[in-house]
Short mmCIF file of C-alpha atoms and ligand atoms in Angstrom, two decimals:
data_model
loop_
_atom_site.label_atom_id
_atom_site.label_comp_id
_atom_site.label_asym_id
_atom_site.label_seq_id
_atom_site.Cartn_x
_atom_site.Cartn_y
_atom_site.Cartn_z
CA UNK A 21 0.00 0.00 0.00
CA UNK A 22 1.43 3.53 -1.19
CA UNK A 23 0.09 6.55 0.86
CA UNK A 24 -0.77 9.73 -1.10
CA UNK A 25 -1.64 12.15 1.52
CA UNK A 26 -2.76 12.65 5.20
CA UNK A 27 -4.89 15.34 7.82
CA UNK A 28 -5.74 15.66 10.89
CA UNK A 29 -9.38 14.73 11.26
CA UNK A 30 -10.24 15.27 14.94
CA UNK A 31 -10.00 14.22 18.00
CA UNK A 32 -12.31 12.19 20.61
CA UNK A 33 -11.72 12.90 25.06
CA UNK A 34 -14.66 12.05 26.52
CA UNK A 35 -16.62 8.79 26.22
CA UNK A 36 -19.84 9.09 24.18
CA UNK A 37 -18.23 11.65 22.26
CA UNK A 38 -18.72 10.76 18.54
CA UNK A 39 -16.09 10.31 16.07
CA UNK A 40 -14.87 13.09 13.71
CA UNK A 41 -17.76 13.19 10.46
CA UNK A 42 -14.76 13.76 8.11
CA UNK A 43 -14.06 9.71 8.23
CA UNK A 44 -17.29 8.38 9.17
CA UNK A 45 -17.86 5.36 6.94
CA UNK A 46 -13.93 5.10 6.45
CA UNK A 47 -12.34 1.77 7.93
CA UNK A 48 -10.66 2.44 10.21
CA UNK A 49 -6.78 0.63 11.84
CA UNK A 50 -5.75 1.66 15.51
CA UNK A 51 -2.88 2.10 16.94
CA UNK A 52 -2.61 0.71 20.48
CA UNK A 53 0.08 -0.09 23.15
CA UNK A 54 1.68 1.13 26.24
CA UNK A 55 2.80 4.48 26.98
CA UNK A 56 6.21 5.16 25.19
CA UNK A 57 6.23 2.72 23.04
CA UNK A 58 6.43 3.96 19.77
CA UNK A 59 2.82 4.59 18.80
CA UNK A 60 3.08 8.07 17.63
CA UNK A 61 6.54 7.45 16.06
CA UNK A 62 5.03 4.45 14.76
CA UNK A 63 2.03 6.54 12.91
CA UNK A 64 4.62 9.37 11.98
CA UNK A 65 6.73 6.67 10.26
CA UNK A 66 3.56 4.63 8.58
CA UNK A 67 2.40 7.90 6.72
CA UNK A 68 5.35 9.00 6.02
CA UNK A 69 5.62 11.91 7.98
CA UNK A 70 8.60 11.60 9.70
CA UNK A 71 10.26 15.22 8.54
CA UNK A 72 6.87 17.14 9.69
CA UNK A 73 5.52 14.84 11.99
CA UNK A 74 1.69 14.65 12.28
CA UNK A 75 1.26 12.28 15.38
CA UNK A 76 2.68 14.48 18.35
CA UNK A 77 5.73 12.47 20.05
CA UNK A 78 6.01 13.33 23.38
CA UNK A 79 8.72 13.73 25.04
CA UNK A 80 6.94 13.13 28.16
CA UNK A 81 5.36 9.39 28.38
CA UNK A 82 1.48 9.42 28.81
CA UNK A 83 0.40 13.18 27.04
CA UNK A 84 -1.47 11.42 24.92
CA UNK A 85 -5.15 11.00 26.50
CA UNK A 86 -7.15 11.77 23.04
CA UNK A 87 -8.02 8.81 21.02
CA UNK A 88 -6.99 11.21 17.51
CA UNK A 89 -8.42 10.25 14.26
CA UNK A 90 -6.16 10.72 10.56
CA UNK A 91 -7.84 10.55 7.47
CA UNK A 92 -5.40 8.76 4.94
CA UNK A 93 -5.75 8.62 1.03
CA UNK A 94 -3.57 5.80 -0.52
CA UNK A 95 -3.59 3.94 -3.50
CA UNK A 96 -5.99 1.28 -2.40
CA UNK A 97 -8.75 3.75 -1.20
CA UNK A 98 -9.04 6.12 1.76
CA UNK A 99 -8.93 5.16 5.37
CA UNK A 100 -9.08 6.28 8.94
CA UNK A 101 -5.91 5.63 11.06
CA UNK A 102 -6.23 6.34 14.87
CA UNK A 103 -3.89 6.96 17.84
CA UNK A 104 -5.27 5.52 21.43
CA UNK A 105 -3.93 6.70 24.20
CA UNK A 106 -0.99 4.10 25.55
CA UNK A 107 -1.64 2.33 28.47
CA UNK A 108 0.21 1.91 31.59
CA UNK A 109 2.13 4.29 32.49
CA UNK A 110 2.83 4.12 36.49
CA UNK A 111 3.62 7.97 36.58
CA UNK A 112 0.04 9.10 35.57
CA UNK A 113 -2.04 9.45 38.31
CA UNK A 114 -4.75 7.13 39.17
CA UNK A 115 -7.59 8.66 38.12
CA UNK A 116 -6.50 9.41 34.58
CA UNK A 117 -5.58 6.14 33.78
CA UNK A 118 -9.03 5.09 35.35
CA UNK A 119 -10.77 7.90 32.51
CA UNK A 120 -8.54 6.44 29.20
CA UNK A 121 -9.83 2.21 30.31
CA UNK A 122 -13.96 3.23 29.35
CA UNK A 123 -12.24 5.56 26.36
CA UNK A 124 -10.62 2.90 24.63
CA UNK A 125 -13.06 0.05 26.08
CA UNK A 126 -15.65 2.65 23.94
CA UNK A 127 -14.14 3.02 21.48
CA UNK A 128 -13.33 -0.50 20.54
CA UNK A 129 -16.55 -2.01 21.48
CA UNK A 130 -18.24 0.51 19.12
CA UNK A 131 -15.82 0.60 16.05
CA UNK A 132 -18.13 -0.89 13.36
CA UNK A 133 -15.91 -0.06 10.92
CA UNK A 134 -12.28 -1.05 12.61
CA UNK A 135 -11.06 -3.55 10.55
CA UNK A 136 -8.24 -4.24 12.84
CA UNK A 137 -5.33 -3.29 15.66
CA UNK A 138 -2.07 -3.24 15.34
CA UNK A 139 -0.77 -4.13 18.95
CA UNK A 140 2.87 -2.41 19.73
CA UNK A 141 5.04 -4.32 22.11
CA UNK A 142 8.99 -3.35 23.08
CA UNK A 143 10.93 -5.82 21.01
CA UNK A 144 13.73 -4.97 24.12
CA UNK A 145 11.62 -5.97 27.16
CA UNK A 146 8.63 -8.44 25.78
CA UNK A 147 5.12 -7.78 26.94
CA UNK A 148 4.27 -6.69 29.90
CA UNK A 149 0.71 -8.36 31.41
CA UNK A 150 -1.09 -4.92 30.47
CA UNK A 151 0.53 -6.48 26.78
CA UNK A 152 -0.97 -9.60 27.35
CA UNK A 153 -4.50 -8.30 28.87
CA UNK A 154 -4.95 -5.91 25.75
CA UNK A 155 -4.03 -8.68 23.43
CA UNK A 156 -6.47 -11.04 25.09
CA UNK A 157 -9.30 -8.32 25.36
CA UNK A 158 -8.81 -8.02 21.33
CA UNK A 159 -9.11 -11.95 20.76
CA UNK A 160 -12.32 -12.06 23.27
CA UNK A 161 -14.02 -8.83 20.64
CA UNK A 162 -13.09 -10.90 17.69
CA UNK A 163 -11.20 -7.66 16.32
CA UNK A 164 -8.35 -8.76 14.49
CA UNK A 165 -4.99 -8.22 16.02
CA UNK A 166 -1.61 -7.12 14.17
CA UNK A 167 1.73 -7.83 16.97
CA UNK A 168 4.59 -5.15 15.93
CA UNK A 169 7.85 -5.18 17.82
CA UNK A 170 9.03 -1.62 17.90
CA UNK A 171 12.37 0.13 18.68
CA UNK A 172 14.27 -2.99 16.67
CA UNK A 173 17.47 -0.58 15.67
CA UNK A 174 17.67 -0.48 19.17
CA UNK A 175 18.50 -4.70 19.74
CA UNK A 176 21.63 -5.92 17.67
CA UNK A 177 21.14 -8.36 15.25
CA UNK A 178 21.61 -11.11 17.51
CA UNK A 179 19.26 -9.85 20.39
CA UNK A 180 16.61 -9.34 17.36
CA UNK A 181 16.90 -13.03 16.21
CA UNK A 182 16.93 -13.93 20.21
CA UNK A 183 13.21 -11.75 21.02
CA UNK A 184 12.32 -13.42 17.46
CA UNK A 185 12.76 -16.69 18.51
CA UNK A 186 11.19 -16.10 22.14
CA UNK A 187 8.57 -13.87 22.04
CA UNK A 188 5.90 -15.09 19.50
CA UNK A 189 5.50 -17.97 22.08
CA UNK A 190 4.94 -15.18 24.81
CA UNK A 191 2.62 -13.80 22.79
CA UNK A 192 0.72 -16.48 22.22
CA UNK A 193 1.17 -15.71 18.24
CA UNK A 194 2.58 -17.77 15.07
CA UNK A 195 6.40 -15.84 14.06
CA UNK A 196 4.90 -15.10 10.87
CA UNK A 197 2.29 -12.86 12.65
CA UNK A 198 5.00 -10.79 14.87
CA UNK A 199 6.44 -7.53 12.87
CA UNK A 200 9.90 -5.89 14.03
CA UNK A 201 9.64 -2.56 12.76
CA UNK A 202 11.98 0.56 13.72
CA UNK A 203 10.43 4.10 13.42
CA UNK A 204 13.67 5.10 13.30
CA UNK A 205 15.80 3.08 10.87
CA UNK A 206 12.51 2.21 8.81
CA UNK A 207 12.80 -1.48 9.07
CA UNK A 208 10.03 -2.93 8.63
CA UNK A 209 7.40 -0.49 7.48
CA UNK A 210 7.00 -1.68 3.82
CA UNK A 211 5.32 -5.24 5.30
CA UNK A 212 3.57 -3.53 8.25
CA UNK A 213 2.26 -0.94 5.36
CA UNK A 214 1.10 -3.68 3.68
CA UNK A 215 -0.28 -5.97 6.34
CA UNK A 216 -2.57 -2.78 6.97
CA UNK A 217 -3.47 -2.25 3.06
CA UNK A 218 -4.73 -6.28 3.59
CA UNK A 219 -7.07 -5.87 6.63
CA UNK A 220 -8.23 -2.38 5.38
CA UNK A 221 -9.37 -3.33 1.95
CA UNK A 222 -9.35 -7.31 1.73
CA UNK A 223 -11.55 -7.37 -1.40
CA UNK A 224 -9.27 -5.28 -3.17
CA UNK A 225 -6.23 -7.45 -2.46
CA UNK A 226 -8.30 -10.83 -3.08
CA UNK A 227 -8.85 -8.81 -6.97
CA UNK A 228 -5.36 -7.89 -7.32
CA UNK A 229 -3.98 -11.43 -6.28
CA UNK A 230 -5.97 -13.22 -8.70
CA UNK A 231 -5.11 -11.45 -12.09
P1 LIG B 310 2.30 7.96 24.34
O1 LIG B 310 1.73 8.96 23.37
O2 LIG B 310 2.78 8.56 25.62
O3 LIG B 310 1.40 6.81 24.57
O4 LIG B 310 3.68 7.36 23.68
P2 LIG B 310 3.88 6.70 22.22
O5 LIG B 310 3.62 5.25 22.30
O6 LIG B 310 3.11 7.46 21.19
O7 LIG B 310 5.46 6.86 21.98
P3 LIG B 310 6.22 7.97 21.10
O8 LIG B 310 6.07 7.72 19.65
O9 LIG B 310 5.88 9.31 21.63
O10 LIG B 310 7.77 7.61 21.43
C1 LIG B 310 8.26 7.55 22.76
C2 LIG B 310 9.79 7.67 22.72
O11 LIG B 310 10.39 6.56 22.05
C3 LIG B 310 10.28 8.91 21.97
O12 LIG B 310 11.41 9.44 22.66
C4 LIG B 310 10.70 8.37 20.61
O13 LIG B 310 11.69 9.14 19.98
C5 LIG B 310 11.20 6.98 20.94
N1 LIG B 310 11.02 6.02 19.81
C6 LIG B 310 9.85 5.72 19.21
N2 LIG B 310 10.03 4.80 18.22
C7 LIG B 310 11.36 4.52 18.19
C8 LIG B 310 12.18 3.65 17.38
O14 LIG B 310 11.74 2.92 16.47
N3 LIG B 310 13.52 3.62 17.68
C9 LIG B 310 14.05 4.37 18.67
N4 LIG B 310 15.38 4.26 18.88
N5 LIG B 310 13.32 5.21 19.44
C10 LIG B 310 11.99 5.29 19.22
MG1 LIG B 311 1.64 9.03 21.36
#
């Protein structure tokens, strides 16, 4: 999947709040995964938007307590990509964290057009059991999970074939179905790109397999 262009579409706080108009109808991937680890970098990276970013990286882990919508035009048909706030971060207080749970819980339960998640985990430390609760939550919705390992540049190539080997089985996943990417070195992004382009528009790429 190419990407032609991306905006801003809106943003959702509070639950109930409806979704921006501008992509109603679109389907729709999310973004989801602790705090700090790589979401909006991730996004940035995806849509090629690493020079002016789009997604805001924070330099402080947990700013991000919008669920924020991106309308996306690519050359398979137009989309909504969205950024949920990460989860887990000890440093936020309490009652915060206890606001973003019925967000995303929302948000998820009422996605009738979310064709699927893609699930960020640390390729450095493995998931964590907030990892393993999220990825079991998707499983019990029936909403199709994609498992990326982020911050690869930051293993060496040996550590990477070691949380290869390892972590699928922690995960509970097939190796073909875990992703290293980088945000930073790139690797990766072509297959995660199109991995997305599949669960976004799975007619089209049944059409353009069979010619
Ligand atoms: P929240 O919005 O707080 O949930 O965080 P996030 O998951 O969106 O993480 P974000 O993209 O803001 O990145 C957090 C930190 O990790 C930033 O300092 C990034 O520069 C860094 N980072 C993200 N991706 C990579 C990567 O692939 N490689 C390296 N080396 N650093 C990364
Ligand atoms: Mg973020």
């Amino acid at each position: 999947m190419r990407i032609k262009s991306v905006e801003f579409a809106g943003a959702i706080g509070q639950l109930g709040q409806p979704g921006p108009a501008d992509v109603a109808g679109l389907p729709q991937v999310a973004f989801a995964g602790r705090s700090n680890v790589g979401k909006s970098s991730l996004i940035n990276r995806v849509l090629g938007r690493t020079r002016t970013p789009i997604a805001r990286v924070s330099q402080q882990p947990g700013k991000t307590q919008e669920i924020n919508f991106y309308r996306v035009r690519s050359d398979m048909g137009d989309f909504c990509l969205v950024d949920l706030p990460g989860y887990g971060y000890a440093r936020v207080p309490q009652a915060i964290r206890e606001k973003w749970k019925p967000l995303i819980n929302g948000y998820l339960t009422a996605g009738e057009h979310l064709a699927g998640v893609v699930q960020l985990i640390d390729m450095r430390h493995g998931p964590t059991p907030d990892d393993l609760q999220a990825i079991d939550y998707l499983a019990e919705l029936g909403i199709p999970a994609l498992l990326v390992l982020t911050k690869a540049d930051k293993l060496t190539a040996t550590q990477q074939k070691d949380a290869l080997r390892k972590l699928p089985e922690k995960l509970g996943a097939d190796p073909e179905q875990v992703l290293p990417v980088s945000a930073k070195s790139g690797t990766g992004i072509d297959d995660l790109l199109d991995t997305i382009g599949a669960v976004l528009f799975p007619v089209v790429e049944a059409e353009a397999g069979g010619e």
